[in-house]
PDB file of C-alpha atoms in Angstrom:
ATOM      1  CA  UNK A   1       0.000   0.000   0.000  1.00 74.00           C
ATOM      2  CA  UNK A   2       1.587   3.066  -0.935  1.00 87.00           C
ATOM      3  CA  UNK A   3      -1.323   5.549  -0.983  1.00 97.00           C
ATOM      4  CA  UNK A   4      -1.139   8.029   1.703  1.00 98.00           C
ATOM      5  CA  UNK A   5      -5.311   8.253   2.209  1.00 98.00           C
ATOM      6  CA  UNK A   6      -7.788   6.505   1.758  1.00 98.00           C
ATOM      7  CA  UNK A   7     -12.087   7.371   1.493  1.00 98.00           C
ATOM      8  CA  UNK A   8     -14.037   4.446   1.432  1.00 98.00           C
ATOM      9  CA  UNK A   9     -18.025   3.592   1.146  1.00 98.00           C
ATOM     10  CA  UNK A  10     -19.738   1.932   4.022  1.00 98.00           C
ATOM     11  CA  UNK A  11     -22.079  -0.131   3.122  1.00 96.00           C
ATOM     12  CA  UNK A  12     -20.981  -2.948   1.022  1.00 96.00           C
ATOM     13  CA  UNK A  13     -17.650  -2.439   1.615  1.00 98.00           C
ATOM     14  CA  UNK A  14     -16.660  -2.078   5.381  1.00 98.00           C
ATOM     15  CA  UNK A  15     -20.130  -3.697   6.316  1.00 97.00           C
ATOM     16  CA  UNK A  16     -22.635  -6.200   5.237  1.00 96.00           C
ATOM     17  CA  UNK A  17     -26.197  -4.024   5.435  1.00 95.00           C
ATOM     18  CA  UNK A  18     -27.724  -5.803   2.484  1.00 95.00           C
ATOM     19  CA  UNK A  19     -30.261  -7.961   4.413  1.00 95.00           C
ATOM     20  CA  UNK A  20     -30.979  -5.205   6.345  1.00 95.00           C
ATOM     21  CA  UNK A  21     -31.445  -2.611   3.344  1.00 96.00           C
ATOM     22  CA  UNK A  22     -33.727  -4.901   1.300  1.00 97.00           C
ATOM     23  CA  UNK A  23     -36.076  -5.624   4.782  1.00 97.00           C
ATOM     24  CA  UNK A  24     -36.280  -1.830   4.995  1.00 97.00           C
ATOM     25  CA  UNK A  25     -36.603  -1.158   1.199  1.00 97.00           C
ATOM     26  CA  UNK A  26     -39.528  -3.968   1.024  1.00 98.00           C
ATOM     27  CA  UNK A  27     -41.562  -2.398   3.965  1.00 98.00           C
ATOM     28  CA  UNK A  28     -41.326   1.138   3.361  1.00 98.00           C
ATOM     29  CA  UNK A  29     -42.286  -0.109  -0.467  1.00 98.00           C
ATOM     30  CA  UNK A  30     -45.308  -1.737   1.032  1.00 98.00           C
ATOM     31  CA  UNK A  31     -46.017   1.076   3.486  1.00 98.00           C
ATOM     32  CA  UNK A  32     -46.491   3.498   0.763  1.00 97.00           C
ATOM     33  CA  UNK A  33     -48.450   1.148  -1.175  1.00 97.00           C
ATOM     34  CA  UNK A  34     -45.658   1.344  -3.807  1.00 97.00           C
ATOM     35  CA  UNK A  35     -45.278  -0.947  -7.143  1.00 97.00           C
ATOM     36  CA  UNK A  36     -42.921  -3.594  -5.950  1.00 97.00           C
ATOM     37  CA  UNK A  37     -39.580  -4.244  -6.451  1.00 97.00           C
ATOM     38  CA  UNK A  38     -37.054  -7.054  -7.184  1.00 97.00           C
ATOM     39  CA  UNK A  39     -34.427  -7.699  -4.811  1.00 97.00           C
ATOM     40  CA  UNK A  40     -31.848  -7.402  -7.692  1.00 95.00           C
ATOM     41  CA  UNK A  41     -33.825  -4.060  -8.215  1.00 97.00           C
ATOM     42  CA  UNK A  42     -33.514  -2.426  -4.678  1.00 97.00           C
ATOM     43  CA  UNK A  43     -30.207  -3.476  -4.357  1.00 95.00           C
ATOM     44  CA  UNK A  44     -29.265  -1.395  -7.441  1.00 94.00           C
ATOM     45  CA  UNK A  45     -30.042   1.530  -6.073  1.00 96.00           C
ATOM     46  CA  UNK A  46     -27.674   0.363  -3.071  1.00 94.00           C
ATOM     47  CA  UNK A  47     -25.179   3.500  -3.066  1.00 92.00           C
ATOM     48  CA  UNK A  48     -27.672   6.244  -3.595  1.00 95.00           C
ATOM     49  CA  UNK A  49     -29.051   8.903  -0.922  1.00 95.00           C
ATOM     50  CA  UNK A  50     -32.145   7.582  -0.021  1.00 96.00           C
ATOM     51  CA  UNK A  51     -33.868  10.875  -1.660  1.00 95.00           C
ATOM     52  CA  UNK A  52     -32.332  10.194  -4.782  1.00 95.00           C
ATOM     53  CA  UNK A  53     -33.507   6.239  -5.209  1.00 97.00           C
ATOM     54  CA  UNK A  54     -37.641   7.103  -5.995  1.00 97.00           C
ATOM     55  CA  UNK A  55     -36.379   8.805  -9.648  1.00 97.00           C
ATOM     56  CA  UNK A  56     -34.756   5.556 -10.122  1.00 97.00           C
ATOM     57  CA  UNK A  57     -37.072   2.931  -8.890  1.00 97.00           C
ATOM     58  CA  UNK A  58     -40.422   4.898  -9.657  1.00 97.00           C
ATOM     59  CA  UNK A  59     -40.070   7.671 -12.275  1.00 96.00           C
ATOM     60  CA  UNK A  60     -43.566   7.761 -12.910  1.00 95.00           C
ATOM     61  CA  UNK A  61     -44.004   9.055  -8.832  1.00 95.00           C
ATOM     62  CA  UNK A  62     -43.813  12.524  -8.752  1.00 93.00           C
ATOM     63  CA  UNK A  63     -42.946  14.184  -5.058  1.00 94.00           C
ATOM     64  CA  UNK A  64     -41.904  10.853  -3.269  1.00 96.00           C
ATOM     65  CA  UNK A  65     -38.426  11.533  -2.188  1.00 96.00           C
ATOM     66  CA  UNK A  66     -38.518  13.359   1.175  1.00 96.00           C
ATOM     67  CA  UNK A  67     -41.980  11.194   2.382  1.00 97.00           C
ATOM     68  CA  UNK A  68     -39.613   7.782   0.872  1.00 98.00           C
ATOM     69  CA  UNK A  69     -36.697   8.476   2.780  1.00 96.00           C
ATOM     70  CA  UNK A  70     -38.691   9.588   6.076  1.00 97.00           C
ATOM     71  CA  UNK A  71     -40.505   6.270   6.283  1.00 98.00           C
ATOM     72  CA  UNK A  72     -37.076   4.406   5.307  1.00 97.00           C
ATOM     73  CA  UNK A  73     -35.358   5.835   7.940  1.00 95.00           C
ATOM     74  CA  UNK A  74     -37.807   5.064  10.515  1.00 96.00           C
ATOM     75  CA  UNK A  75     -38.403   1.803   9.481  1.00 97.00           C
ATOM     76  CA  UNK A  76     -34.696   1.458   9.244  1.00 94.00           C
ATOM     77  CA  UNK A  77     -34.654   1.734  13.135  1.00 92.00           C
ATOM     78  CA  UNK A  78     -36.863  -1.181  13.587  1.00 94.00           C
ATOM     79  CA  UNK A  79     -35.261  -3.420  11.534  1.00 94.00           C
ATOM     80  CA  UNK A  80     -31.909  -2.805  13.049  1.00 89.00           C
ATOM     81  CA  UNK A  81     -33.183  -4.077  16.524  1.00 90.00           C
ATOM     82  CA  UNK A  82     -33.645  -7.474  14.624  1.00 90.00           C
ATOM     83  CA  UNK A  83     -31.098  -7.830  11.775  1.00 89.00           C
ATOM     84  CA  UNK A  84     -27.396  -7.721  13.533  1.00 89.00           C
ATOM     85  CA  UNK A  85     -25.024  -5.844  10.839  1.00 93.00           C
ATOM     86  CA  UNK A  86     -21.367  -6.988  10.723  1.00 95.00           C
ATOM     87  CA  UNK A  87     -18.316  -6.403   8.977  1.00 97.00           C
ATOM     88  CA  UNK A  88     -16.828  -8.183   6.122  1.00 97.00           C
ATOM     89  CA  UNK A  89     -14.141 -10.536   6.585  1.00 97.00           C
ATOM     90  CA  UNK A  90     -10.356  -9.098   7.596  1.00 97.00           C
ATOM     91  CA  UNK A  91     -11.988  -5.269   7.969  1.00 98.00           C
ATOM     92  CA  UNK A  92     -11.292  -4.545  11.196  1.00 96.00           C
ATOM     93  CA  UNK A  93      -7.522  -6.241  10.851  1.00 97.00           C
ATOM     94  CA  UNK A  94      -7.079  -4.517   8.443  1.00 98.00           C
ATOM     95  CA  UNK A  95      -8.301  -0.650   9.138  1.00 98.00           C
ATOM     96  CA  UNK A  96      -5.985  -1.680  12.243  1.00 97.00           C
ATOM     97  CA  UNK A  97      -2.855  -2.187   9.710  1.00 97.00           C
ATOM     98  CA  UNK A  98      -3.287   0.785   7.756  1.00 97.00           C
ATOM     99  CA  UNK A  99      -3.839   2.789  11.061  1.00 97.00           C
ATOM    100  CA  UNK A 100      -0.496   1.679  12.467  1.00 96.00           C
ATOM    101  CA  UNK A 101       0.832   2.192   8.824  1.00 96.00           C
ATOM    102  CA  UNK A 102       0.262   5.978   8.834  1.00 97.00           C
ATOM    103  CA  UNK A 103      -2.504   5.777   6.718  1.00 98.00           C
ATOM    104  CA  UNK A 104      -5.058   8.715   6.745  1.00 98.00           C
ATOM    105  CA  UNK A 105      -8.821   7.202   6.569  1.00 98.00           C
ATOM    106  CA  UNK A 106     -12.467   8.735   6.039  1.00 98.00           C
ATOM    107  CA  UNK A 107     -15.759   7.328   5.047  1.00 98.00           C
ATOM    108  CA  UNK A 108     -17.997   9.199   2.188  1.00 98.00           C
ATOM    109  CA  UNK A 109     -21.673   7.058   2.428  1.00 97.00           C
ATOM    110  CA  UNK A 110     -24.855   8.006   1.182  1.00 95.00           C
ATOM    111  CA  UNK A 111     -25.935   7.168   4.212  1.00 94.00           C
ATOM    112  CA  UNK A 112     -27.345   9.528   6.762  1.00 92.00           C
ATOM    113  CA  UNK A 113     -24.587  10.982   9.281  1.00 93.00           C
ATOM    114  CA  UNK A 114     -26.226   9.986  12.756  1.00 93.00           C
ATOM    115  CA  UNK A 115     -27.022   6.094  11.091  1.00 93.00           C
ATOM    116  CA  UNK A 116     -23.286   6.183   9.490  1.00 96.00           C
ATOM    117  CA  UNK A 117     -21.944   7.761  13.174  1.00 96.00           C
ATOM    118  CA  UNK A 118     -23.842   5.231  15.024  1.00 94.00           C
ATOM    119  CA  UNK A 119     -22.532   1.980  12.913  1.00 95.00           C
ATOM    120  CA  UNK A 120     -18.819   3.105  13.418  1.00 97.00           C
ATOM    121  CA  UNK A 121     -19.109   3.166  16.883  1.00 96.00           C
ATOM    122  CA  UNK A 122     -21.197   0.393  17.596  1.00 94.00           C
ATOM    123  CA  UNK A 123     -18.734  -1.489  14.982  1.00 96.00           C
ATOM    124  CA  UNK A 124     -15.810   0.024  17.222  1.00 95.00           C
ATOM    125  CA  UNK A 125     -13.936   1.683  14.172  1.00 95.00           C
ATOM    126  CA  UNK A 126     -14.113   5.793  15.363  1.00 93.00           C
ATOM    127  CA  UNK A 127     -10.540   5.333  16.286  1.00 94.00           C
ATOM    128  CA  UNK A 128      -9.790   4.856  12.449  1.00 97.00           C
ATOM    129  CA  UNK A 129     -10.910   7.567  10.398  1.00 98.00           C
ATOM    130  CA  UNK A 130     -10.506  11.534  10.229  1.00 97.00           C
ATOM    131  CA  UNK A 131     -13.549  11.991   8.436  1.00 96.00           C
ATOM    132  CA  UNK A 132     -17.437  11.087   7.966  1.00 98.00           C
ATOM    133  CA  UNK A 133     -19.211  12.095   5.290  1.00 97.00           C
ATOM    134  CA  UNK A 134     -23.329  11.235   4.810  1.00 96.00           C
ATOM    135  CA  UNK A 135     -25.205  11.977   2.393  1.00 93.00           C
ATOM    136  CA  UNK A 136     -27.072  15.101   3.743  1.00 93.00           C
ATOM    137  CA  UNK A 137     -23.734  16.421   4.143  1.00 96.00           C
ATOM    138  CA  UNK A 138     -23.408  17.043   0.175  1.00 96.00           C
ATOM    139  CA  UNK A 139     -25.674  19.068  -2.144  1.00 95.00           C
ATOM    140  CA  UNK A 140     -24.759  16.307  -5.061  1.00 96.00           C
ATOM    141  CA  UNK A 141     -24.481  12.836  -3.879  1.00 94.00           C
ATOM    142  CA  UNK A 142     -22.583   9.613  -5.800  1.00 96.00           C
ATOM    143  CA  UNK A 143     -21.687   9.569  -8.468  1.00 97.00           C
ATOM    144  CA  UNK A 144     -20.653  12.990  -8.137  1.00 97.00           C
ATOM    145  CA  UNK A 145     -17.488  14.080  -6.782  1.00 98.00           C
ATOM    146  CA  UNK A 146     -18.414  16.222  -3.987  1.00 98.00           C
ATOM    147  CA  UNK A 147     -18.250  13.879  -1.056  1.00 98.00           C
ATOM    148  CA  UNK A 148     -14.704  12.850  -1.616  1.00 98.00           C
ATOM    149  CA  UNK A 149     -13.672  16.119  -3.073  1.00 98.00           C
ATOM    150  CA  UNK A 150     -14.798  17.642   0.687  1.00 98.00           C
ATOM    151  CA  UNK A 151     -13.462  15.228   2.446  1.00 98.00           C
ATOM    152  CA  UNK A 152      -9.706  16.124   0.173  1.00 98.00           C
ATOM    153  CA  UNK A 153     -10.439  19.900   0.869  1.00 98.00           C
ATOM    154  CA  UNK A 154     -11.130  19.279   4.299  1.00 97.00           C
ATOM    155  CA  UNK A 155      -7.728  17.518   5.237  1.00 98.00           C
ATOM    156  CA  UNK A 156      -5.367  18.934   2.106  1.00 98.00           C
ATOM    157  CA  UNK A 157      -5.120  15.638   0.594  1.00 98.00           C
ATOM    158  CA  UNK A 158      -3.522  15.656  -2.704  1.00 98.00           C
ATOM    159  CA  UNK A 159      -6.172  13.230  -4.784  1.00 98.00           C
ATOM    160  CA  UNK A 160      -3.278  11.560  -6.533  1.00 97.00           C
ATOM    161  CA  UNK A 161      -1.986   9.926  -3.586  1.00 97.00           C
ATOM    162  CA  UNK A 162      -5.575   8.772  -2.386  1.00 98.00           C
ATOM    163  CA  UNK A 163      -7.291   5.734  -3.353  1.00 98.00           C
ATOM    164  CA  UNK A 164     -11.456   5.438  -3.029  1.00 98.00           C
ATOM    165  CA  UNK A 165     -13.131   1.865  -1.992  1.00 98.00           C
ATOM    166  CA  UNK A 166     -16.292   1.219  -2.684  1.00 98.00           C
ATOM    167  CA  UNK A 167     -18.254  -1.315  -4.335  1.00 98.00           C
ATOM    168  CA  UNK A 168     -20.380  -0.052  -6.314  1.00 97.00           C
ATOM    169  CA  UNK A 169     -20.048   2.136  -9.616  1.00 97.00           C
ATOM    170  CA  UNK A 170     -20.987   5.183  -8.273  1.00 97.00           C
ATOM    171  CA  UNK A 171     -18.252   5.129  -5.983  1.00 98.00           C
ATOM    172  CA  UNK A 172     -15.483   4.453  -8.823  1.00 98.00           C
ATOM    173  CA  UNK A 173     -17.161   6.964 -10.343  1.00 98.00           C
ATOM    174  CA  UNK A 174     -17.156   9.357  -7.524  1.00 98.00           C
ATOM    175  CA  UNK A 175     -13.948   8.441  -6.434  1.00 98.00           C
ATOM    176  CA  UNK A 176     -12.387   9.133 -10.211  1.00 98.00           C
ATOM    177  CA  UNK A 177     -14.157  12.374 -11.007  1.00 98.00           C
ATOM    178  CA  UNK A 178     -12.390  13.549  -7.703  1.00 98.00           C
ATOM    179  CA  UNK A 179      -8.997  12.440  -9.386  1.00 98.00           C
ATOM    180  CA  UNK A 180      -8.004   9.660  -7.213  1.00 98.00           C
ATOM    181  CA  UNK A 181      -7.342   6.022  -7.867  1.00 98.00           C
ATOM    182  CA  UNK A 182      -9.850   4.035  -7.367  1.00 98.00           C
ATOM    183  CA  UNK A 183     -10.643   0.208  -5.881  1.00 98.00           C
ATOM    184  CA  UNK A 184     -13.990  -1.868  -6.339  1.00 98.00           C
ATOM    185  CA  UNK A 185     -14.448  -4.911  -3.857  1.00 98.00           C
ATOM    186  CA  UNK A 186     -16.294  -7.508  -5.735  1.00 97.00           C
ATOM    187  CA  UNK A 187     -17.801  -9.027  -2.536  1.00 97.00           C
ATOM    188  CA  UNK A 188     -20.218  -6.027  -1.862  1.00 95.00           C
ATOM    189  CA  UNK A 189     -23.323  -5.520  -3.729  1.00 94.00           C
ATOM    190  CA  UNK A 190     -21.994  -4.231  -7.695  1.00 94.00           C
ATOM    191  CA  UNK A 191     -20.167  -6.944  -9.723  1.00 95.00           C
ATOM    192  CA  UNK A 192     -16.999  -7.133 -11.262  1.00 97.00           C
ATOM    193  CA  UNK A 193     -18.299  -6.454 -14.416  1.00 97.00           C
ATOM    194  CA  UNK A 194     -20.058  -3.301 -13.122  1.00 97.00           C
ATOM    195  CA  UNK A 195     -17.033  -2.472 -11.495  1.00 98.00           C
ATOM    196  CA  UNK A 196     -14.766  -2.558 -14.435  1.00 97.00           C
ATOM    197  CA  UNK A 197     -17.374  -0.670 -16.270  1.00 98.00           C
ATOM    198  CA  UNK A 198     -17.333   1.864 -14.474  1.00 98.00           C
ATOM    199  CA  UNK A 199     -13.343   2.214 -14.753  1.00 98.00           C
ATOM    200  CA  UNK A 200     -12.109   0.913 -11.218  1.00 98.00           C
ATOM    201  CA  UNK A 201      -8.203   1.210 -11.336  1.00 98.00           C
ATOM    202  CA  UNK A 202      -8.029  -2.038  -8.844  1.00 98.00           C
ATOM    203  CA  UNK A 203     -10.249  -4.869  -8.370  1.00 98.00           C
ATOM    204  CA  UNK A 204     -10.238  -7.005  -5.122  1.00 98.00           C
ATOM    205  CA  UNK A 205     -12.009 -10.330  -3.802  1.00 97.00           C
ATOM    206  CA  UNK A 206     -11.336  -9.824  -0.167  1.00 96.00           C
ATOM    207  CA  UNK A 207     -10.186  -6.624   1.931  1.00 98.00           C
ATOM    208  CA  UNK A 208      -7.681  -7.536   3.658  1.00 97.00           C
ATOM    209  CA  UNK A 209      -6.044  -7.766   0.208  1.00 97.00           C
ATOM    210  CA  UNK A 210      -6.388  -3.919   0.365  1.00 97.00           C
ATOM    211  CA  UNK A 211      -2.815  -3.857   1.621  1.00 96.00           C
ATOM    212  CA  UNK A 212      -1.542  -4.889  -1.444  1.00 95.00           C
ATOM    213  CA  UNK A 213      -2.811  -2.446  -3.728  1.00 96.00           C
ATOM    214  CA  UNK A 214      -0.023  -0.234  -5.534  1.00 94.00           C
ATOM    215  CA  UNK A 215      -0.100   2.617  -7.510  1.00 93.00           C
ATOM    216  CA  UNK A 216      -1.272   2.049 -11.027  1.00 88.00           C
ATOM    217  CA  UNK A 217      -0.059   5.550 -12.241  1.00 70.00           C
TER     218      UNK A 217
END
């Protein structure tokens, strides 16, 4: 590892949510007597501010986002009680390496702060990173560059020595439009392919392989 920082995504990447999302996504769908959606569907949208998925999922729905992502977020808190959330394999080892390493770390999620705040700690990781970044923190959320690009502005990092994790394609996308290197973790909820597509510098299979990853340019 020879990147001085590094911003990663949350969900998907430092911690398995999924089951939880999808539980949420599915009741607040039924709550609001929404069309449903897929599993493959909901987890598309995976990555997105919660405001920003009822374009995706139901164009046709005009005026949904604030009254979507209020009942999401209290159903959220219900669901939590009953689905445990925990991270991927070698995380916490790792973030611990890269810590002792020097390493500068912050999180840029499309999550809300106080949920993203309260999953760090309760994960015990606020020891790792200098920054969180949720989505109502940002006017533009992924794909665009303004999360990482105020997280770099916030600290002086130089973009070409940082590397963004994520695993979806709006976080390679986020993370290249800010002029860093990117790194998509297949194990999340994007594929490889979608991954690739979206022009991730690195690919990895697990994260404690994270420690590996070299400069490409």
């Amino acid at each position: 590892m020879d990147f001085k920082n590094i911003i990663f995504d949350f969900d998907g990447t430092l911690a398995d949510t999924t089951a939880n999302i999808l539980a949420t996504m599915h009741q607040t769908i039924s709550e609001l007597g929404l069309p449903p959606r897929t599993d493959d569907e909901c987890r598309a949208t995976i990555g997105l501010r919660l405001e920003d998925i009822p374009p995706v999922l139901w164009p046709e729905v005009k005026d949904l986002s604030e009254k979507y992502a209020a009942t999401y977020r209290r159903i959220f808190e219900e669901v939590k009680k009953k689905l445990r959330v925990n991270l991927y394999p070698g995380v916490k080892e790792t973030l611990m390496a890269l810590h002792e390493r020097g390493v500068n770390m912050a999180i840029a999620s499309s999550r809300n702060r106080s949920s993203l705040e309260g999953f760090v700690s309760e994960l015990g990781m606020e020891d790792y990173f200098q920054s969180l970044i949720g989505g109502g923190d940002v006017r533009e959320g992924k794909p665009s560059p303004e999360p990482v690009n105020k997280i770099l502005e916030a600290h002086g990092w130089n973009p070409e020595e940082t590397l963004t994790v994520g695993d979806m394609d709006v976080d390679i996308l986020m993370g290249l439009r800010a002029g860093t290197e990117t790194c998509g973790v297949t194990y999340g909820n994007g594929s490889a392919e979608s991954l690739q597509g979206a022009g991730a510098n690195h690919l990895i299979d697990n994260f404690s392989t994270l420690l590996g990853v070299k400069k490409s340019k």
